[in-house]
Amino acid sequence: AQKITQTQPGMFVQEKEAVTLDCTYDTSDQSYGLFWYKQPSSGEMIFLIYQGSYDEQNATEGRYSLNFQKARKSANLVISASQLGDSAMYFCAMSRRNTGNQFYFGTGTSLTVIP
Amino acid sequence: GAGVSQSPSNKVTEKGKDVELRCDPISGHTALYWYRQSLGQGLEFLIYFQGNSAPDKSGLPSDRFSAERTGGSVSTLTIQRTQQEDSAVYLCASSLGQLNTEAFFGQGTRLTVV
C-alpha cells in the first residue's frame, strides 16, 4: 500500500530564511511522481513542483526546490528566502503508474513565516 | 473552461437530505478526483475516474456516497441522507492522467449539514 508521511504538523520560519518541509513515501513501484502543493487560507490548491522517480536532477522552480533522495524515499521541499505570503499548508503527494496515476496526499504541514 | 469548476461553492442542508455536488473538469482531462477536507485536516481520497476504466471507489466512506462521471466529463458526487459528520469541503481535481502531470483543483464546495 502507498503511504505519504509528513511528520511536521507545524513549522515556523523567519522571513528571508530558508525552510525544509519533510516528506517520505512508501512504495515498491519503480515509476512514480512526487508533487508539492500549497494551500493558503483561501483554500485553493496550488501546484508548486514535480519530481519524477527517474529524474536524476532535483527539481527546482524559482524559490522552490525538491530534495529527492530516492534510496531514502524522501522528497523534501526547500523554500528559500521565505516570504510572508508563503504562510500556508503544504501537501506532499505521489502518483503511481500502477494505479493509473492516482494521487495520494500526505497530511500536510502548516508553515508560518514570521516577520 | 479555463480551470476546474465546482458548484455550488457553498451548500447548507438539513440532516437527512440528499445533496449533489458538481464538478466540471478541464477540457481534455481524462482523470478526475474527488477529495474531502475537514477543517484544518488533510485531503481524504473519495473516488477516482480515469478514462473509460472502472472508477476507484475505495475511498467512499459509506454507501450513502456515490459519484458518476457522464461522457467522460462532468462529475456529480451525491451524498444521501446527509449526516453532520459529512460537513467538510469537497474538492474536485482533474489531470491529463499521466504520471508527470499535476492535478488541477477546483475551489471546492463547502458543505454544512445542520
Short mmCIF file of C-alpha atoms in Angstrom, two decimals:
data_model
loop_
_atom_site.label_atom_id
_atom_site.label_comp_id
_atom_site.label_asym_id
_atom_site.label_seq_id
_atom_site.Cartn_x
_atom_site.Cartn_y
_atom_site.Cartn_z
CA ALA A 1 0.00 0.00 0.00
CA GLN A 2 1.10 3.51 -0.71
CA LYS A 3 1.74 5.99 2.07
CA ILE A 4 2.87 9.59 2.23
CA THR A 5 4.18 10.84 5.56
CA GLN A 6 4.62 14.43 6.61
CA THR A 7 5.87 14.42 10.18
CA GLN A 8 5.84 18.17 10.81
CA PRO A 9 2.31 19.35 11.55
CA GLY A 10 3.54 22.92 12.05
CA MET A 11 6.68 24.85 11.17
CA PHE A 12 7.86 28.40 11.74
CA VAL A 13 10.48 30.27 9.75
CA GLN A 14 11.86 33.76 9.89
CA GLU A 15 11.21 35.90 6.85
CA LYS A 16 14.06 35.66 4.28
CA GLU A 17 15.33 32.41 5.79
CA ALA A 18 15.18 29.01 4.09
CA VAL A 19 12.96 26.21 5.37
CA THR A 20 12.71 22.49 4.63
CA LEU A 21 9.41 20.63 4.77
CA ASP A 22 9.79 16.89 5.11
CA CYS A 23 8.04 14.21 3.09
CA THR A 24 8.68 10.49 2.99
CA TYR A 25 6.81 7.98 0.89
CA ASP A 26 6.40 4.27 0.77
CA THR A 27 6.01 2.42 -2.49
CA SER A 28 7.52 -0.57 -4.20
CA ASP A 29 6.77 0.89 -7.63
CA GLN A 30 9.57 1.91 -9.97
CA SER A 31 7.56 4.58 -11.79
CA TYR A 32 6.02 7.30 -9.70
CA GLY A 33 5.82 11.06 -9.46
CA LEU A 34 6.14 13.33 -6.44
CA PHE A 35 4.36 16.66 -6.13
CA TRP A 36 4.08 19.50 -3.69
CA TYR A 37 1.02 21.69 -3.33
CA LYS A 38 0.41 24.85 -1.36
CA GLN A 39 -2.95 25.65 0.21
CA PRO A 40 -3.26 29.20 1.58
CA SER A 41 -6.05 30.18 3.91
CA SER A 42 -8.22 30.94 0.87
CA GLY A 43 -8.43 27.17 0.35
CA GLU A 44 -7.21 26.87 -3.22
CA MET A 45 -4.70 24.14 -4.01
CA ILE A 46 -1.68 25.50 -5.87
CA PHE A 47 0.77 23.17 -7.62
CA LEU A 48 4.38 24.04 -6.78
CA ILE A 49 6.83 21.45 -8.06
CA TYR A 50 7.15 17.95 -9.55
CA GLN A 51 9.83 15.25 -9.37
CA GLY A 52 9.77 12.05 -11.39
CA SER A 53 11.16 8.86 -9.92
CA TYR A 54 13.61 8.54 -12.82
CA ASP A 55 14.77 12.15 -12.69
CA GLU A 56 18.40 12.31 -11.65
CA GLN A 57 18.43 16.04 -11.01
CA ASN A 58 16.50 17.62 -8.17
CA ALA A 59 13.59 19.70 -9.43
CA THR A 60 13.66 23.46 -8.98
CA GLU A 61 11.00 26.10 -9.59
CA GLY A 62 12.03 29.59 -8.59
CA ARG A 63 12.39 29.67 -4.81
CA TYR A 64 11.18 26.06 -4.51
CA SER A 65 13.42 23.05 -4.82
CA LEU A 66 12.79 19.41 -4.13
CA ASN A 67 15.48 17.45 -2.30
CA PHE A 68 14.88 13.99 -3.76
CA GLN A 69 16.65 11.09 -2.07
CA LYS A 70 15.33 8.00 -3.79
CA ALA A 71 17.10 5.43 -1.63
CA ARG A 72 15.68 7.02 1.50
CA LYS A 73 12.29 7.55 -0.17
CA SER A 74 12.20 11.18 0.77
CA ALA A 75 11.12 14.22 -1.22
CA ASN A 76 11.62 17.25 0.95
CA LEU A 77 10.53 20.70 -0.20
CA VAL A 78 13.00 23.53 0.31
CA ILE A 79 11.72 27.09 0.21
CA SER A 80 14.47 29.67 0.01
CA ALA A 81 14.18 33.32 1.06
CA SER A 82 10.81 32.83 2.78
CA GLN A 83 8.18 35.49 2.28
CA LEU A 84 5.11 36.31 4.36
CA GLY A 85 2.96 35.02 1.52
CA ASP A 86 4.48 31.58 1.94
CA SER A 87 2.43 31.07 5.10
CA ALA A 88 0.09 28.22 4.17
CA MET A 89 -0.50 24.47 4.37
CA TYR A 90 1.84 22.40 2.24
CA PHE A 91 0.93 18.96 0.97
CA CYS A 92 3.20 16.31 -0.47
CA ALA A 93 1.61 13.93 -2.98
CA MET A 94 2.55 10.89 -5.03
CA SER A 95 1.16 9.47 -8.22
CA ARG A 96 1.79 5.87 -9.15
CA ARG A 97 1.68 4.44 -12.66
CA ASN A 98 0.46 1.11 -11.34
CA THR A 99 -2.72 2.69 -10.04
CA GLY A 100 -3.47 4.70 -13.15
CA ASN A 101 -1.61 7.73 -11.91
CA GLN A 102 -3.96 8.33 -8.99
CA PHE A 103 -2.79 10.93 -6.47
CA TYR A 104 -2.11 10.13 -2.81
CA PHE A 105 -1.66 13.01 -0.37
CA GLY A 106 0.12 13.44 2.94
CA THR A 107 -1.50 15.07 5.96
CA GLY A 108 0.17 18.40 5.36
CA THR A 109 2.48 20.82 7.15
CA SER A 110 1.36 24.25 8.27
CA LEU A 111 4.07 26.83 7.62
CA THR A 112 4.08 30.21 9.31
CA VAL A 113 6.53 32.88 8.19
CA ILE A 114 7.44 35.31 10.96
CA PRO A 115 8.26 38.89 10.01
CA GLY B 1 -13.41 26.45 -19.18
CA ALA B 2 -10.02 27.64 -18.07
CA GLY B 3 -10.00 25.70 -14.83
CA VAL B 4 -11.86 23.14 -12.77
CA SER B 5 -15.26 24.46 -11.84
CA GLN B 6 -17.27 23.25 -8.86
CA SER B 7 -20.81 24.11 -7.91
CA PRO B 8 -22.27 25.15 -5.64
CA SER B 9 -19.45 26.90 -3.79
CA ASN B 10 -21.42 26.65 -0.56
CA LYS B 11 -24.24 24.36 0.44
CA VAL B 12 -26.17 24.26 3.68
CA THR B 13 -28.51 21.34 4.05
CA GLU B 14 -30.60 19.76 6.75
CA LYS B 15 -29.60 16.45 8.23
CA GLY B 16 -31.22 13.60 6.31
CA LYS B 17 -31.49 15.44 3.00
CA ASP B 18 -29.67 14.39 -0.17
CA VAL B 19 -27.15 16.70 -1.86
CA GLU B 20 -25.46 16.75 -5.25
CA LEU B 21 -22.10 18.37 -5.84
CA ARG B 22 -20.97 19.08 -9.36
CA CYS B 23 -17.52 19.19 -10.93
CA ASP B 24 -16.62 20.43 -14.40
CA PRO B 25 -13.06 19.33 -15.17
CA ILE B 26 -10.63 20.97 -17.54
CA SER B 27 -11.46 20.04 -21.12
CA GLY B 28 -9.40 17.08 -22.31
CA HIS B 29 -8.51 15.85 -18.85
CA THR B 30 -9.16 12.14 -18.62
CA ALA B 31 -8.62 11.79 -14.88
CA LEU B 32 -10.98 13.20 -12.26
CA TYR B 33 -10.64 13.00 -8.49
CA TRP B 34 -12.86 13.78 -5.52
CA TYR B 35 -11.40 14.53 -2.10
CA ARG B 36 -12.89 15.61 1.20
CA GLN B 37 -11.16 18.02 3.54
CA SER B 38 -12.38 18.66 7.05
CA LEU B 39 -11.37 21.89 8.80
CA GLY B 40 -7.62 22.03 9.27
CA GLN B 41 -7.14 18.49 8.03
CA GLY B 42 -5.56 16.81 5.03
CA LEU B 43 -7.19 15.52 1.88
CA GLU B 44 -9.23 12.37 2.22
CA PHE B 45 -9.48 10.47 -1.05
CA LEU B 46 -13.02 9.60 -2.09
CA ILE B 47 -13.14 8.41 -5.70
CA TYR B 48 -11.05 8.45 -8.88
CA PHE B 49 -12.17 8.29 -12.52
CA GLN B 50 -9.66 7.58 -15.28
CA GLY B 51 -10.90 7.49 -18.85
CA ASN B 52 -13.17 4.54 -19.53
CA SER B 53 -11.78 2.43 -16.70
CA ALA B 54 -13.93 1.41 -13.77
CA PRO B 55 -13.67 4.11 -11.11
CA ASP B 56 -11.70 3.52 -7.94
CA LYS B 57 -14.38 3.90 -5.27
CA SER B 58 -12.24 2.61 -2.42
CA GLY B 59 -12.30 5.92 -0.57
CA LEU B 60 -16.06 6.38 -0.33
CA PRO B 61 -16.80 6.35 3.42
CA SER B 62 -20.22 4.71 3.23
CA ASP B 63 -22.89 3.57 0.80
CA ARG B 64 -24.56 6.96 1.23
CA PHE B 65 -21.86 8.35 -1.05
CA SER B 66 -21.84 7.79 -4.79
CA ALA B 67 -20.39 9.51 -7.81
CA GLU B 68 -20.73 9.34 -11.53
CA ARG B 69 -19.00 10.88 -14.48
CA THR B 70 -21.07 11.32 -17.60
CA GLY B 71 -19.48 11.30 -21.02
CA GLY B 72 -16.03 11.38 -19.56
CA SER B 73 -16.51 14.98 -18.48
CA VAL B 74 -18.79 16.36 -15.78
CA SER B 75 -18.93 14.50 -12.48
CA THR B 76 -21.55 14.54 -9.76
CA LEU B 77 -20.91 13.46 -6.18
CA THR B 78 -24.12 12.52 -4.38
CA ILE B 79 -24.49 12.21 -0.65
CA GLN B 80 -27.75 10.64 0.51
CA ARG B 81 -29.31 11.11 3.93
CA THR B 82 -26.64 13.61 4.97
CA GLN B 83 -25.18 13.50 8.46
CA GLN B 84 -23.44 16.22 10.43
CA GLU B 85 -20.11 14.42 10.04
CA ASP B 86 -20.41 14.92 6.28
CA SER B 87 -19.77 18.64 6.80
CA ALA B 88 -16.49 19.43 5.02
CA VAL B 89 -15.05 20.98 1.90
CA TYR B 90 -15.35 18.68 -1.09
CA LEU B 91 -12.57 19.20 -3.59
CA CYS B 92 -12.56 18.05 -7.18
CA ALA B 93 -9.44 17.84 -9.32
CA SER B 94 -8.64 16.79 -12.86
CA SER B 95 -5.49 15.89 -14.74
CA LEU B 96 -4.25 14.50 -18.02
CA GLY B 97 -3.89 11.20 -16.23
CA GLN B 98 -0.19 10.88 -16.97
CA LEU B 99 2.49 10.20 -14.42
CA ASN B 100 4.28 13.51 -14.79
CA THR B 101 1.29 15.84 -14.90
CA GLU B 102 -0.15 17.65 -11.96
CA ALA B 103 -3.73 17.65 -10.82
CA PHE B 104 -5.62 20.93 -11.07
CA PHE B 105 -8.08 21.63 -8.30
CA GLY B 106 -11.37 23.42 -8.18
CA GLN B 107 -12.22 25.88 -5.44
CA GLY B 108 -14.27 23.31 -3.61
CA THR B 109 -17.79 23.04 -2.28
CA ARG B 110 -18.21 23.82 1.40
CA LEU B 111 -20.96 21.55 2.71
CA THR B 112 -22.59 22.27 6.04
CA VAL B 113 -25.12 19.84 7.44
CA VAL B 114 -27.32 21.35 10.16
#
